[in-house]
CSV table of C-alpha atoms in Angstrom, one decimal:
chain,number,residue,atom,x,y,z
A,1,UNK,CA,-0.8,-95.3,37.8
A,2,UNK,CA,-3.5,-92.7,37.6
A,3,UNK,CA,-2.9,-91.9,41.2
A,4,UNK,CA,0.9,-91.4,40.5
A,5,UNK,CA,0.1,-89.0,37.6
A,6,UNK,CA,-2.2,-87.0,39.8
A,7,UNK,CA,0.5,-86.8,42.4
A,8,UNK,CA,3.0,-85.5,39.9
A,9,UNK,CA,0.6,-82.9,38.6
A,10,UNK,CA,0.0,-81.7,42.1
A,11,UNK,CA,3.7,-81.5,42.8
A,12,UNK,CA,4.2,-79.5,39.6
A,13,UNK,CA,1.5,-77.0,40.5
A,14,UNK,CA,3.1,-76.6,44.0
A,15,UNK,CA,6.5,-76.0,42.5
A,16,UNK,CA,5.1,-73.3,40.1
A,17,UNK,CA,3.4,-71.6,42.9
A,18,UNK,CA,6.6,-71.4,45.0
A,19,UNK,CA,8.6,-70.2,42.0
A,20,UNK,CA,6.0,-67.4,41.5
A,21,UNK,CA,6.3,-66.4,45.1
A,22,UNK,CA,10.1,-66.3,44.9
A,23,UNK,CA,10.0,-64.3,41.7
A,24,UNK,CA,7.7,-61.8,43.2
A,25,UNK,CA,9.8,-61.4,46.3
A,26,UNK,CA,13.1,-60.9,44.4
A,27,UNK,CA,13.1,-57.9,42.0
A,28,UNK,CA,14.4,-58.6,38.5
A,29,UNK,CA,18.0,-57.9,37.7
A,30,UNK,CA,18.8,-54.7,35.9
A,31,UNK,CA,20.8,-54.6,32.7
A,32,UNK,CA,24.4,-53.7,33.0
A,33,UNK,CA,24.1,-50.4,31.1
A,34,UNK,CA,21.1,-49.3,33.2
A,35,UNK,CA,22.5,-47.0,36.0
A,36,UNK,CA,20.8,-45.9,39.1
A,37,UNK,CA,21.6,-42.3,40.0
A,38,UNK,CA,21.1,-41.0,43.5
A,39,UNK,CA,21.2,-37.3,44.5
A,40,UNK,CA,23.0,-37.2,47.9
A,41,UNK,CA,21.3,-35.1,50.5
A,42,UNK,CA,24.6,-33.4,51.3
A,43,UNK,CA,24.8,-31.8,47.9
A,44,UNK,CA,21.5,-30.1,48.6
A,45,UNK,CA,22.8,-28.4,51.8
A,46,UNK,CA,25.2,-25.9,50.1
A,47,UNK,CA,22.4,-24.9,47.7
A,48,UNK,CA,20.0,-24.4,50.7
A,49,UNK,CA,22.6,-22.4,52.5
A,50,UNK,CA,23.3,-20.3,49.4
A,51,UNK,CA,19.6,-19.5,49.0
A,52,UNK,CA,19.2,-18.8,52.7
A,53,UNK,CA,22.3,-16.6,52.9
A,54,UNK,CA,21.3,-14.6,49.8
A,55,UNK,CA,17.9,-13.9,51.3
A,56,UNK,CA,19.4,-13.4,54.7
A,57,UNK,CA,21.8,-10.8,53.3
A,58,UNK,CA,18.8,-8.9,51.7
A,59,UNK,CA,17.0,-9.0,55.1
A,60,UNK,CA,20.1,-7.8,56.9
A,61,UNK,CA,20.7,-4.9,54.4
A,62,UNK,CA,17.0,-3.9,54.6
A,63,UNK,CA,17.2,-3.9,58.4
A,64,UNK,CA,20.3,-1.6,58.3
A,65,UNK,CA,18.5,0.8,55.9
A,66,UNK,CA,15.3,0.8,58.0
A,67,UNK,CA,17.3,1.9,61.1
A,68,UNK,CA,19.7,4.4,59.5
A,69,UNK,CA,17.7,6.1,56.7
A,70,UNK,CA,14.8,7.3,58.9
A,71,UNK,CA,17.3,9.4,60.8
A,72,UNK,CA,17.5,11.6,57.7
A,73,UNK,CA,13.7,11.4,56.9
A,74,UNK,CA,11.8,11.1,60.1
A,75,UNK,CA,13.9,13.5,62.2
A,76,UNK,CA,13.2,16.6,60.2
A,77,UNK,CA,9.6,15.5,59.4
A,78,UNK,CA,8.5,15.2,63.1
A,79,UNK,CA,9.8,18.7,63.8
A,80,UNK,CA,7.6,20.2,61.0
A,81,UNK,CA,4.7,17.8,60.7
A,82,UNK,CA,4.5,15.4,63.7
A,83,UNK,CA,0.9,14.3,63.0
A,84,UNK,CA,1.9,13.4,59.4
A,85,UNK,CA,4.7,11.3,60.7
A,86,UNK,CA,2.4,9.5,63.1
A,87,UNK,CA,-0.1,9.0,60.2
A,88,UNK,CA,2.5,7.4,58.1
A,89,UNK,CA,2.5,4.5,60.6
A,90,UNK,CA,-0.9,3.5,59.2
A,91,UNK,CA,0.6,3.5,55.7
A,92,UNK,CA,3.4,1.2,56.7
A,93,UNK,CA,1.0,-1.2,58.4
A,94,UNK,CA,-1.3,-1.2,55.4
A,95,UNK,CA,1.6,-1.9,53.0
A,96,UNK,CA,2.9,-4.6,55.3
A,97,UNK,CA,-0.5,-6.4,55.3
A,98,UNK,CA,-0.6,-6.3,51.5
A,99,UNK,CA,2.9,-7.8,51.4
A,100,UNK,CA,2.1,-10.4,54.0
A,101,UNK,CA,-0.9,-11.6,52.1
A,102,UNK,CA,1.4,-13.0,49.4
A,103,UNK,CA,3.7,-15.9,50.2
A,104,UNK,CA,6.5,-14.5,48.0
A,105,UNK,CA,6.6,-11.1,49.8
A,106,UNK,CA,5.5,-12.3,53.3
A,107,UNK,CA,8.9,-11.7,55.0
A,108,UNK,CA,9.1,-8.2,53.6
A,109,UNK,CA,5.7,-7.4,55.0
A,110,UNK,CA,6.7,-9.0,58.3
A,111,UNK,CA,9.8,-6.8,58.4
A,112,UNK,CA,7.9,-3.6,57.5
A,113,UNK,CA,5.4,-4.4,60.3
A,114,UNK,CA,8.2,-4.5,62.9
A,115,UNK,CA,9.6,-1.2,61.4
A,116,UNK,CA,6.2,0.4,61.9
A,117,UNK,CA,6.5,0.1,65.7
A,118,UNK,CA,9.9,1.9,65.6
A,119,UNK,CA,8.5,4.6,63.3
A,120,UNK,CA,5.5,5.2,65.5
A,121,UNK,CA,7.6,5.4,68.7
A,122,UNK,CA,10.0,7.8,67.0
A,123,UNK,CA,7.2,10.0,65.7
A,124,UNK,CA,5.6,10.3,69.2
A,125,UNK,CA,8.8,11.0,71.1
A,126,UNK,CA,10.7,13.2,68.6
A,127,UNK,CA,7.5,15.0,67.7
A,128,UNK,CA,6.3,16.0,71.2
A,129,UNK,CA,8.5,14.7,74.0
A,130,UNK,CA,12.1,15.2,72.7
A,131,UNK,CA,12.9,17.8,75.3
A,132,UNK,CA,12.9,15.1,78.1
A,133,UNK,CA,15.3,12.2,77.6
A,134,UNK,CA,13.7,10.3,80.5
A,135,UNK,CA,10.7,9.6,78.2
A,136,UNK,CA,12.8,8.3,75.4
A,137,UNK,CA,13.0,4.6,76.4
A,138,UNK,CA,9.4,4.2,77.6
A,139,UNK,CA,8.1,5.6,74.4
A,140,UNK,CA,10.5,3.6,72.2
A,141,UNK,CA,9.2,0.5,74.1
A,142,UNK,CA,5.6,1.2,73.1
A,143,UNK,CA,5.5,-1.9,70.8
A,144,UNK,CA,7.3,-4.2,73.2
A,145,UNK,CA,4.1,-5.9,74.6
A,146,UNK,CA,2.8,-6.6,71.1
A,147,UNK,CA,6.1,-8.0,69.9
A,148,UNK,CA,6.4,-10.3,72.9
A,149,UNK,CA,2.8,-11.5,72.4
A,150,UNK,CA,3.5,-12.2,68.7
A,151,UNK,CA,6.7,-14.1,69.4
A,152,UNK,CA,4.8,-16.1,72.1
A,153,UNK,CA,2.4,-17.2,69.4
A,154,UNK,CA,5.4,-17.8,67.0
A,155,UNK,CA,4.1,-15.1,64.5
A,156,UNK,CA,6.0,-12.3,62.8
A,157,UNK,CA,9.4,-13.4,63.9
A,158,UNK,CA,11.3,-11.3,61.3
A,159,UNK,CA,9.6,-8.0,62.1
A,160,UNK,CA,9.5,-8.4,65.8
A,161,UNK,CA,13.1,-9.4,66.1
A,162,UNK,CA,14.0,-6.4,64.0
A,163,UNK,CA,12.1,-4.3,66.5
A,164,UNK,CA,13.9,-6.0,69.4
A,165,UNK,CA,17.3,-5.3,67.7
A,166,UNK,CA,16.4,-1.6,67.1
A,167,UNK,CA,15.2,-1.2,70.7
A,168,UNK,CA,18.3,-2.9,72.1
A,169,UNK,CA,20.5,-0.5,70.2
A,170,UNK,CA,18.5,2.5,71.5
A,171,UNK,CA,18.8,1.2,75.1
A,172,UNK,CA,22.5,0.8,74.9
A,173,UNK,CA,23.0,4.2,73.3
A,174,UNK,CA,20.9,5.9,76.0
A,175,UNK,CA,22.8,4.0,78.7
A,176,UNK,CA,26.0,5.5,77.3
A,177,UNK,CA,24.5,9.0,77.3
A,178,UNK,CA,23.6,8.6,81.0
A,179,UNK,CA,27.0,7.1,82.0
A,180,UNK,CA,29.1,9.8,80.2
A,181,UNK,CA,26.7,12.6,81.4
A,182,UNK,CA,25.6,13.7,77.9
A,183,UNK,CA,22.0,14.2,79.0
A,184,UNK,CA,22.3,17.9,79.8
A,185,UNK,CA,23.6,18.5,76.2
A,186,UNK,CA,20.6,16.5,74.9
A,187,UNK,CA,18.2,18.8,76.7
A,188,UNK,CA,19.9,21.9,75.5
A,189,UNK,CA,20.0,20.9,71.8
A,190,UNK,CA,16.3,20.0,71.9
A,191,UNK,CA,15.2,23.6,72.9
A,192,UNK,CA,17.2,25.6,70.4
A,193,UNK,CA,17.2,25.9,66.6
A,194,UNK,CA,19.5,23.5,64.7
A,195,UNK,CA,21.7,26.4,63.4
A,196,UNK,CA,22.7,27.2,67.0
A,197,UNK,CA,23.5,23.6,68.0
A,198,UNK,CA,27.2,23.7,67.0
A,199,UNK,CA,28.7,24.9,70.3
A,200,UNK,CA,26.6,22.4,72.3
A,201,UNK,CA,27.7,19.6,70.0
A,202,UNK,CA,31.4,20.6,70.4
A,203,UNK,CA,31.0,20.6,74.2
A,204,UNK,CA,29.3,17.1,74.0
A,205,UNK,CA,32.2,15.9,71.9
A,206,UNK,CA,34.7,17.1,74.4
A,207,UNK,CA,32.8,15.0,77.0
A,208,UNK,CA,33.0,11.9,74.7
A,209,UNK,CA,36.8,12.4,74.3
A,210,UNK,CA,37.5,12.1,78.0
A,211,UNK,CA,39.1,8.8,79.1
A,212,UNK,CA,35.8,7.6,80.6
A,213,UNK,CA,33.9,8.6,77.5
A,214,UNK,CA,36.4,6.7,75.2
A,215,UNK,CA,36.4,3.6,77.4
A,216,UNK,CA,32.7,3.4,77.6
A,217,UNK,CA,32.4,4.0,73.8
A,218,UNK,CA,34.7,1.0,73.2
A,219,UNK,CA,32.7,-1.1,75.6
A,220,UNK,CA,29.5,-0.1,73.8
A,221,UNK,CA,31.0,-0.9,70.4
A,222,UNK,CA,32.2,-4.4,71.6
A,223,UNK,CA,28.8,-5.2,73.1
A,224,UNK,CA,26.9,-4.1,69.9
A,225,UNK,CA,29.3,-6.1,67.7
A,226,UNK,CA,29.1,-9.2,69.8
A,227,UNK,CA,25.3,-9.1,70.1
A,228,UNK,CA,25.0,-8.3,66.4
A,229,UNK,CA,27.4,-10.8,65.0
A,230,UNK,CA,26.8,-13.9,67.2
A,231,UNK,CA,23.2,-14.6,66.0
A,232,UNK,CA,24.3,-14.6,62.4
A,233,UNK,CA,25.7,-18.1,62.9
A,234,UNK,CA,22.2,-19.5,63.1
A,235,UNK,CA,21.5,-18.5,59.5
A,236,UNK,CA,17.8,-17.8,60.2
A,237,UNK,CA,16.0,-14.8,58.6
A,238,UNK,CA,14.8,-13.3,61.9
A,239,UNK,CA,18.3,-13.3,63.3
A,240,UNK,CA,19.5,-11.5,60.1
A,241,UNK,CA,16.9,-8.8,60.8
A,242,UNK,CA,17.9,-8.6,64.5
A,243,UNK,CA,21.6,-8.4,63.7
A,244,UNK,CA,21.1,-5.8,61.0
A,245,UNK,CA,19.1,-3.6,63.4
A,246,UNK,CA,21.7,-3.9,66.2
A,247,UNK,CA,24.8,-3.3,64.1
A,248,UNK,CA,23.2,-0.4,62.3
A,249,UNK,CA,23.2,1.3,65.8
A,250,UNK,CA,27.0,1.7,65.4
A,251,UNK,CA,26.4,3.4,62.0
A,252,UNK,CA,23.8,5.8,63.4
A,253,UNK,CA,25.9,6.6,66.4
A,254,UNK,CA,28.9,7.2,64.1
A,255,UNK,CA,26.9,9.6,62.0
A,256,UNK,CA,26.0,11.7,65.1
A,257,UNK,CA,29.7,11.6,66.1
A,258,UNK,CA,30.7,12.9,62.7
A,259,UNK,CA,28.1,15.6,62.9
A,260,UNK,CA,29.6,16.7,66.2
A,261,UNK,CA,33.1,16.7,64.8
A,262,UNK,CA,32.1,18.7,61.7
A,263,UNK,CA,30.2,21.2,63.9
């Protein structure tokens, strides 16, 4: 009898232990009015795209301004004070380092650093070498080794791709000048005072209006539009900077064309 009681007690202990294991393995049931809310990951995608697109639009707009506005500021400055224009490069680099030292303004410092290479190249060429078009592309490419090295190390993508876009626009415009034979007019304009440039600009415009000049202008515009628009589908900030720099070439070239027409 005593042995039977002990057997029953042992069985009861084993049953309680198994019940405890099962209870631990199976989570308790929730009340009916207790709801579990999940935030689907798909709903976060439009928000992320909205933020990226907004910031990308700002980068794109800044890139356009950094290519087009210096035409009105740097061009007259280098004629009068070329050393001051070169010295401003140090200011741009200093400001960019300050901006890059803060996470919130890092991309703007990055963009400004890429712009400083374009500014330096423009200051050197238009300050002392503007009479010879053959020196234009070599001087404009002065920051190319640095930009390639930085991208190899995956650093400064926004600024360096801006520089690439600006340089590409310059290369395509110069190619157009060589193909349409506008280089002689370039040399003539560089050695005279601005107030005497009107006749030369009208002669250059006549060259642009030829069938070959119009055809190559259309090809140049199509290439710039294609190269400038296609990267935007990636929705990455450095591509916004690149596209803004490339597409702004059309704006700058249009301004020069308007100047020739008005002259």
